[in-house]
């Protein structure tokens, strides 16, 4: 079964606007971590933000925030004030407490329009 | 200088050849990982190592082997490359104590093409 689902293959956003990238996950482990990575066209994987299953507040890192809805098993990434340099693939990933690997979603390609 | 480096960055080889991809890190992390990425897919784990004496298979280990030569070095080998191993390969590292909070930091990737 798919552990991480990203239902938006591609998204467009106007420069300076906010955008939400969706991610839902599936786990029965009470301890897990959720991660977002950015992959620009150059190919590297850049860590953006982390949310722990026991964290009470949504994670934020600069213009990135994670809208964590535990009951709905969703961990959407919100990018505020989009910039042209935000155009990239974005991957959601999950690591379960007793599992040694990290599972990735298929990714969402974000294009920021000027 | 990059904390996680991979060599080569690009490689084209022929079916049946032996290939080694190398990863080095200066982050001082104990844990190292090898992933592959195929077009339209996320990353899938090939092998991981929690220290020099610890090697573990991941989701898609068939056709690959690894060696952890030192804390800072983790290499991936394809003993006899085949075309469906054409992919982008990533090395990643993470720090103890790991677990659910284990953030992984990735190298720049190696693009491998098997003809």
Short mmCIF file of C-alpha atoms in Angstrom, two decimals, chain A residues 31-35 37 39 42-45 47 50 91 95-97 100-107, chain B residues 9 31 33 35 37 40-43 45 48 50 59 88 90 99-108:
data_model
loop_
_atom_site.label_atom_id
_atom_site.label_comp_id
_atom_site.label_asym_id
_atom_site.label_seq_id
_atom_site.Cartn_x
_atom_site.Cartn_y
_atom_site.Cartn_z
CA UNK A 31 5.68 7.77 16.26
CA UNK A 32 6.58 9.11 12.86
CA UNK A 33 8.20 12.04 11.14
CA UNK A 34 7.10 13.90 8.04
CA UNK A 35 9.55 15.68 5.77
CA UNK A 37 12.27 18.08 0.19
CA UNK A 39 14.44 19.09 -5.98
CA UNK A 42 19.80 20.66 -11.10
CA UNK A 43 18.76 17.46 -9.35
CA UNK A 44 19.88 17.79 -5.73
CA UNK A 45 17.49 17.04 -2.86
CA UNK A 47 15.62 19.42 3.00
CA UNK A 50 10.17 18.51 9.36
CA UNK A 91 8.64 15.55 -2.34
CA UNK A 95 9.77 7.92 8.45
CA UNK A 96 8.00 5.62 10.91
CA UNK A 97 9.42 5.12 14.37
CA UNK A 100 14.62 2.18 9.04
CA UNK A 101 13.87 3.74 5.72
CA UNK A 102 12.08 6.84 4.60
CA UNK A 103 9.21 6.54 2.14
CA UNK A 104 8.73 9.21 -0.49
CA UNK A 105 5.73 10.36 -2.45
CA UNK A 106 5.83 10.68 -6.24
CA UNK A 107 6.32 14.43 -6.03
CA UNK B 9 28.15 12.87 -11.12
CA UNK B 31 24.07 6.66 9.14
CA UNK B 33 21.86 5.53 2.70
CA UNK B 35 18.48 5.65 -2.95
CA UNK B 37 15.05 7.86 -8.29
CA UNK B 40 7.90 10.24 -12.14
CA UNK B 41 8.66 8.37 -8.94
CA UNK B 42 9.94 9.33 -5.57
CA UNK B 43 13.10 7.90 -4.07
CA UNK B 45 15.88 2.89 -0.66
CA UNK B 48 21.53 1.63 4.38
CA UNK B 50 24.08 2.61 10.60
CA UNK B 59 13.27 -1.90 -0.50
CA UNK B 88 19.42 9.00 -10.63
CA UNK B 90 21.39 9.56 -4.27
CA UNK B 99 14.21 7.19 14.51
CA UNK B 100 11.22 9.18 13.40
CA UNK B 101 13.07 12.49 13.77
CA UNK B 102 15.88 11.36 11.52
CA UNK B 103 16.39 14.09 8.94
CA UNK B 104 18.39 12.87 5.97
CA UNK B 105 20.74 15.09 4.02
CA UNK B 106 21.35 14.22 0.41
CA UNK B 107 24.30 14.36 -1.93
CA UNK B 108 24.01 15.95 -5.37
#
